[in-house]
Amino acid sequence: MSPRSASVNEELRRRSKERLLQAAVELVGERGFEATTLGDIADQAGSARGLVSYYFPGKRQLVQSAVHRLMHRTLEEALEGEPRTEDGRERMARAIDAILGLARDRPVLMRQHMAGLLQAEGFVPCPEQRRLAELLRDTVARLGSRDVDSDYPMLRALLMGAVYAALVPGVPMPVPVLRAELFKRYQLDWELGLPPETEASGGRSDRDLSRFFATGAARQCGPTGQPK
């Protein structure tokens, strides 16, 4: 048997990382962060335990990268979905609905993610997080911002605050109320984006996450947090 080519090996490594990211999102979304071990994630992904440590320095970094992947792919899908549009107000509405939708549809996962951001590491410097930032910055720019460097952090803070408010145990705020406040701030009509009352039952909150973790569709985090 002839040895595998470098390109084949690279493809196999990429697929392994994709499976680990997807497994992390699925298991943490079901069990929570503390109840999910790296061994569980490796088993779910069909990977050797050593591969997890090779690609990611720890569970927190793996899970945060996985959630940022889900977030940026969800946002990308919302922004570029049909009907396609370049209208800044519609794109801002879609962005808000995409992020609030994750809080509504995947509360365990997003609650664990928000808690992780409050740890000492904060944001993991990862291509997944940077891609999410790029999409949000572009959304602000298309809305007509004259100072994206100031308006992007404000949008990020408002979205994070809304997600937190939607997930506080015992006293969560309803997503439609949070949506209304964000739409008011950005002067968006309620009919833009995907209003809650128009969402089809079971629509994009389906359990199949494979489309967000397709092999080779996006860059990954290496052991140092840099693009591979």
mmCIF file of C-alpha atoms in Angstrom:
data_model
loop_
_atom_site.group_PDB
_atom_site.id
_atom_site.type_symbol
_atom_site.label_atom_id
_atom_site.label_comp_id
_atom_site.label_asym_id
_atom_site.label_seq_id
_atom_site.Cartn_x
_atom_site.Cartn_y
_atom_site.Cartn_z
ATOM 1 C CA MET A 1 0.000 0.000 0.000
ATOM 2 C CA SER A 2 1.422 3.351 -1.018
ATOM 3 C CA PRO A 3 1.669 6.097 1.658
ATOM 4 C CA ARG A 4 -1.058 8.725 1.753
ATOM 5 C CA SER A 5 -0.312 12.027 0.085
ATOM 6 C CA ALA A 6 0.089 15.236 2.073
ATOM 7 C CA SER A 7 -3.242 16.495 0.732
ATOM 8 C CA VAL A 8 -5.039 13.332 1.871
ATOM 9 C CA ASN A 9 -3.501 13.596 5.336
ATOM 10 C CA GLU A 10 -4.529 17.243 5.566
ATOM 11 C CA GLU A 11 -8.087 16.355 4.590
ATOM 12 C CA LEU A 12 -8.218 13.624 7.242
ATOM 13 C CA ARG A 13 -6.947 16.040 9.898
ATOM 14 C CA ARG A 14 -9.521 18.627 8.861
ATOM 15 C CA ARG A 15 -12.321 16.093 9.099
ATOM 16 C CA SER A 16 -11.154 15.028 12.539
ATOM 17 C CA LYS A 17 -11.269 18.617 13.802
ATOM 18 C CA GLU A 18 -14.693 19.165 12.270
ATOM 19 C CA ARG A 19 -16.051 16.069 14.020
ATOM 20 C CA LEU A 20 -14.593 17.187 17.353
ATOM 21 C CA LEU A 21 -16.179 20.624 17.042
ATOM 22 C CA GLN A 22 -19.565 19.162 16.189
ATOM 23 C CA ALA A 23 -19.359 16.602 18.986
ATOM 24 C CA ALA A 24 -18.488 19.328 21.496
ATOM 25 C CA VAL A 25 -21.535 21.394 20.535
ATOM 26 C CA GLU A 26 -23.856 18.395 20.638
ATOM 27 C CA LEU A 27 -22.698 17.001 23.979
ATOM 28 C CA VAL A 28 -22.365 20.289 25.852
ATOM 29 C CA GLY A 29 -25.781 21.276 24.502
ATOM 30 C CA GLU A 30 -27.243 18.099 25.994
ATOM 31 C CA ARG A 31 -25.278 17.649 29.229
ATOM 32 C CA GLY A 32 -23.619 20.958 30.041
ATOM 33 C CA PHE A 33 -19.937 21.794 30.221
ATOM 34 C CA GLU A 34 -18.969 20.127 33.509
ATOM 35 C CA ALA A 35 -20.749 16.859 32.699
ATOM 36 C CA THR A 36 -18.985 16.529 29.347
ATOM 37 C CA THR A 37 -15.430 15.214 29.308
ATOM 38 C CA LEU A 38 -12.844 15.381 26.564
ATOM 39 C CA GLY A 39 -13.095 11.609 26.401
ATOM 40 C CA ASP A 40 -16.852 11.888 25.776
ATOM 41 C CA ILE A 41 -16.222 14.339 22.954
ATOM 42 C CA ALA A 42 -13.547 12.111 21.411
ATOM 43 C CA ASP A 43 -15.837 9.079 21.584
ATOM 44 C CA GLN A 44 -18.734 10.988 20.031
ATOM 45 C CA ALA A 45 -16.457 12.169 17.228
ATOM 46 C CA GLY A 46 -14.959 8.722 16.685
ATOM 47 C CA SER A 47 -11.485 10.127 17.382
ATOM 48 C CA ALA A 48 -8.596 9.121 19.592
ATOM 49 C CA ARG A 49 -8.416 10.983 22.911
ATOM 50 C CA GLY A 50 -4.922 12.197 22.038
ATOM 51 C CA LEU A 51 -6.189 14.025 18.962
ATOM 52 C CA VAL A 52 -8.285 16.349 21.110
ATOM 53 C CA SER A 53 -5.211 17.502 23.024
ATOM 54 C CA TYR A 54 -3.264 17.803 19.785
ATOM 55 C CA TYR A 55 -5.763 20.185 18.200
ATOM 56 C CA PHE A 56 -6.930 22.086 21.299
ATOM 57 C CA PRO A 57 -5.094 23.023 24.510
ATOM 58 C CA GLY A 58 -8.111 22.249 26.696
ATOM 59 C CA LYS A 59 -11.841 21.619 26.926
ATOM 60 C CA ARG A 60 -12.701 25.286 27.393
ATOM 61 C CA GLN A 61 -10.860 26.252 24.185
ATOM 62 C CA LEU A 62 -12.459 23.416 22.234
ATOM 63 C CA VAL A 63 -15.985 24.251 23.376
ATOM 64 C CA GLN A 64 -15.597 27.968 22.842
ATOM 65 C CA SER A 65 -14.233 27.421 19.339
ATOM 66 C CA ALA A 66 -17.087 25.023 18.605
ATOM 67 C CA VAL A 67 -19.746 27.483 19.771
ATOM 68 C CA HIS A 68 -18.151 30.347 17.859
ATOM 69 C CA ARG A 69 -18.257 28.098 14.782
ATOM 70 C CA LEU A 70 -21.951 27.458 15.314
ATOM 71 C CA MET A 71 -22.578 31.165 15.880
ATOM 72 C CA HIS A 72 -20.709 32.414 12.839
ATOM 73 C CA ARG A 73 -22.164 29.753 10.540
ATOM 74 C CA THR A 74 -25.686 30.455 11.852
ATOM 75 C CA LEU A 75 -25.146 34.171 11.294
ATOM 76 C CA GLU A 76 -23.666 33.576 7.857
ATOM 77 C CA GLU A 77 -26.599 31.373 6.875
ATOM 78 C CA ALA A 78 -29.066 34.037 8.013
ATOM 79 C CA LEU A 79 -27.288 36.883 6.228
ATOM 80 C CA GLU A 80 -26.744 35.087 2.947
ATOM 81 C CA GLY A 81 -29.934 33.037 2.805
ATOM 82 C CA GLU A 82 -32.756 33.506 0.325
ATOM 83 C CA PRO A 83 -34.029 35.947 -0.557
ATOM 84 C CA ARG A 84 -30.569 37.481 -0.881
ATOM 85 C CA THR A 85 -30.339 41.101 0.089
ATOM 86 C CA GLU A 86 -27.795 43.888 0.407
ATOM 87 C CA ASP A 87 -30.156 46.077 2.437
ATOM 88 C CA GLY A 88 -28.406 47.046 5.657
ATOM 89 C CA ARG A 89 -31.558 47.201 7.782
ATOM 90 C CA GLU A 90 -32.716 43.750 6.692
ATOM 91 C CA ARG A 91 -29.279 42.303 7.333
ATOM 92 C CA MET A 92 -29.136 43.820 10.815
ATOM 93 C CA ALA A 93 -32.562 42.343 11.566
ATOM 94 C CA ARG A 94 -31.397 38.938 10.369
ATOM 95 C CA ALA A 95 -28.264 39.168 12.498
ATOM 96 C CA ILE A 96 -30.252 39.987 15.638
ATOM 97 C CA ASP A 97 -32.718 37.171 14.963
ATOM 98 C CA ALA A 98 -29.922 34.676 14.315
ATOM 99 C CA ILE A 99 -28.156 35.319 17.617
ATOM 100 C CA LEU A 100 -31.352 35.521 19.676
ATOM 101 C CA GLY A 101 -32.509 32.344 17.953
ATOM 102 C CA LEU A 102 -29.506 30.476 19.305
ATOM 103 C CA ALA A 103 -30.351 31.599 22.833
ATOM 104 C CA ARG A 104 -33.938 30.446 22.354
ATOM 105 C CA ASP A 105 -33.209 27.132 20.619
ATOM 106 C CA ARG A 106 -29.997 26.034 22.364
ATOM 107 C CA PRO A 107 -30.245 27.455 25.890
ATOM 108 C CA VAL A 108 -27.966 24.941 27.632
ATOM 109 C CA LEU A 109 -25.178 25.389 25.101
ATOM 110 C CA MET A 110 -25.393 29.179 25.032
ATOM 111 C CA ARG A 111 -25.643 29.436 28.822
ATOM 112 C CA GLN A 112 -22.467 27.379 29.158
ATOM 113 C CA HIS A 113 -20.796 29.539 26.524
ATOM 114 C CA MET A 114 -21.661 32.772 28.287
ATOM 115 C CA ALA A 115 -20.394 31.368 31.573
ATOM 116 C CA GLY A 116 -17.148 30.374 29.882
ATOM 117 C CA LEU A 117 -16.562 33.891 28.618
ATOM 118 C CA LEU A 118 -16.482 35.098 32.217
ATOM 119 C CA GLN A 119 -13.557 32.802 33.006
ATOM 120 C CA ALA A 120 -10.025 34.152 33.118
ATOM 121 C CA GLU A 121 -9.322 33.255 29.475
ATOM 122 C CA GLY A 122 -12.216 35.331 28.123
ATOM 123 C CA PHE A 123 -12.479 35.117 24.343
ATOM 124 C CA VAL A 124 -10.223 32.479 22.845
ATOM 125 C CA PRO A 125 -8.244 34.108 19.982
ATOM 126 C CA CYS A 126 -9.526 31.784 17.305
ATOM 127 C CA PRO A 127 -10.394 32.077 13.596
ATOM 128 C CA GLU A 128 -13.978 31.076 14.458
ATOM 129 C CA GLN A 129 -14.392 34.065 16.759
ATOM 130 C CA ARG A 130 -12.677 36.367 14.291
ATOM 131 C CA ARG A 131 -15.007 35.283 11.505
ATOM 132 C CA LEU A 132 -17.992 36.015 13.743
ATOM 133 C CA ALA A 133 -16.543 39.457 14.420
ATOM 134 C CA GLU A 134 -16.036 40.088 10.705
ATOM 135 C CA LEU A 135 -19.675 39.286 9.964
ATOM 136 C CA LEU A 136 -20.946 41.583 12.710
ATOM 137 C CA ARG A 137 -18.613 44.400 11.661
ATOM 138 C CA ASP A 138 -19.844 44.048 8.083
ATOM 139 C CA THR A 139 -23.438 44.160 9.302
ATOM 140 C CA VAL A 140 -22.784 47.422 11.146
ATOM 141 C CA ALA A 141 -21.022 48.880 8.114
ATOM 142 C CA ARG A 142 -23.883 47.979 5.763
ATOM 143 C CA LEU A 143 -26.329 49.644 8.130
ATOM 144 C CA GLY A 144 -24.471 52.876 7.433
ATOM 145 C CA SER A 145 -22.193 53.266 10.426
ATOM 146 C CA ARG A 146 -19.699 56.112 10.185
ATOM 147 C CA ASP A 147 -17.584 54.660 12.977
ATOM 148 C CA VAL A 148 -17.522 50.869 12.707
ATOM 149 C CA ASP A 149 -14.731 50.578 15.269
ATOM 150 C CA SER A 150 -17.080 52.004 17.898
ATOM 151 C CA ASP A 151 -20.402 50.693 16.657
ATOM 152 C CA TYR A 152 -19.300 47.066 16.247
ATOM 153 C CA PRO A 153 -18.289 46.618 19.928
ATOM 154 C CA MET A 154 -21.599 48.192 20.950
ATOM 155 C CA LEU A 155 -23.568 45.747 18.797
ATOM 156 C CA ARG A 156 -21.550 42.860 20.206
ATOM 157 C CA ALA A 157 -22.200 44.053 23.755
ATOM 158 C CA LEU A 158 -25.923 44.497 23.129
ATOM 159 C CA LEU A 159 -26.255 41.032 21.621
ATOM 160 C CA MET A 160 -24.299 39.445 24.455
ATOM 161 C CA GLY A 161 -26.443 41.295 26.972
ATOM 162 C CA ALA A 162 -29.628 40.151 25.260
ATOM 163 C CA VAL A 163 -28.456 36.535 25.175
ATOM 164 C CA TYR A 164 -27.543 36.733 28.861
ATOM 165 C CA ALA A 165 -30.944 38.223 29.718
ATOM 166 C CA ALA A 166 -32.704 35.455 27.787
ATOM 167 C CA LEU A 167 -30.807 32.744 29.668
ATOM 168 C CA VAL A 168 -30.748 33.900 33.300
ATOM 169 C CA PRO A 169 -32.122 30.939 35.279
ATOM 170 C CA GLY A 170 -35.389 31.740 37.000
ATOM 171 C CA VAL A 171 -35.890 35.193 35.502
ATOM 172 C CA PRO A 172 -35.312 34.928 31.742
ATOM 173 C CA MET A 173 -36.614 37.733 29.573
ATOM 174 C CA PRO A 174 -38.753 36.691 26.590
ATOM 175 C CA VAL A 175 -36.893 36.754 23.295
ATOM 176 C CA PRO A 176 -39.611 38.850 21.556
ATOM 177 C CA VAL A 177 -39.200 41.561 24.223
ATOM 178 C CA LEU A 178 -35.430 41.603 23.775
ATOM 179 C CA ARG A 179 -35.874 41.661 20.013
ATOM 180 C CA ALA A 180 -38.203 44.643 20.263
ATOM 181 C CA GLU A 181 -35.629 46.614 22.279
ATOM 182 C CA LEU A 182 -32.827 45.859 19.832
ATOM 183 C CA PHE A 183 -35.040 46.680 16.858
ATOM 184 C CA LYS A 184 -35.995 49.966 18.506
ATOM 185 C CA ARG A 185 -32.347 50.891 19.020
ATOM 186 C CA TYR A 186 -31.474 50.233 15.387
ATOM 187 C CA GLN A 187 -34.758 51.659 14.062
ATOM 188 C CA LEU A 188 -35.813 48.424 12.410
ATOM 189 C CA ASP A 189 -39.351 47.506 11.430
ATOM 190 C CA TRP A 190 -40.727 44.458 13.237
ATOM 191 C CA GLU A 191 -41.495 42.756 9.921
ATOM 192 C CA LEU A 192 -37.808 42.656 8.945
ATOM 193 C CA GLY A 193 -35.691 39.581 9.549
ATOM 194 C CA LEU A 194 -37.627 36.613 10.892
ATOM 195 C CA PRO A 195 -40.311 37.807 13.325
ATOM 196 C CA PRO A 196 -41.073 35.205 16.029
ATOM 197 C CA GLU A 197 -44.645 34.713 14.935
ATOM 198 C CA THR A 198 -43.579 33.744 11.395
ATOM 199 C CA GLU A 199 -41.105 31.016 12.380
ATOM 200 C CA ALA A 200 -42.101 27.580 11.225
ATOM 201 C CA SER A 201 -42.302 24.963 13.945
ATOM 202 C CA GLY A 202 -39.081 22.987 14.059
ATOM 203 C CA GLY A 203 -37.548 25.152 11.332
ATOM 204 C CA ARG A 204 -33.924 26.069 11.905
ATOM 205 C CA SER A 205 -33.904 24.742 15.461
ATOM 206 C CA ASP A 206 -33.480 21.211 14.102
ATOM 207 C CA ARG A 207 -30.960 18.953 15.809
ATOM 208 C CA ASP A 208 -28.859 18.219 12.724
ATOM 209 C CA LEU A 209 -25.829 20.485 13.000
ATOM 210 C CA SER A 210 -23.787 18.836 10.264
ATOM 211 C CA ARG A 211 -24.270 21.696 7.810
ATOM 212 C CA PHE A 212 -22.367 23.991 10.194
ATOM 213 C CA PHE A 213 -19.422 21.632 10.426
ATOM 214 C CA ALA A 214 -18.900 20.686 6.788
ATOM 215 C CA THR A 215 -15.341 19.654 6.043
ATOM 216 C CA GLY A 216 -13.124 22.370 4.672
ATOM 217 C CA ALA A 217 -15.759 25.112 4.709
ATOM 218 C CA ALA A 218 -13.961 27.232 7.288
ATOM 219 C CA ARG A 219 -10.636 27.573 9.065
ATOM 220 C CA GLN A 220 -10.013 25.987 12.438
ATOM 221 C CA CYS A 221 -8.118 26.782 15.605
ATOM 222 C CA GLY A 222 -4.792 25.092 16.091
ATOM 223 C CA PRO A 223 -3.118 24.413 19.425
ATOM 224 C CA THR A 224 -1.936 28.020 19.642
ATOM 225 C CA GLY A 225 -5.246 29.531 18.579
ATOM 226 C CA GLN A 226 -3.861 30.465 15.170
ATOM 227 C CA PRO A 227 -5.205 29.393 11.737
ATOM 228 C CA LYS A 228 -3.954 26.034 10.569
#
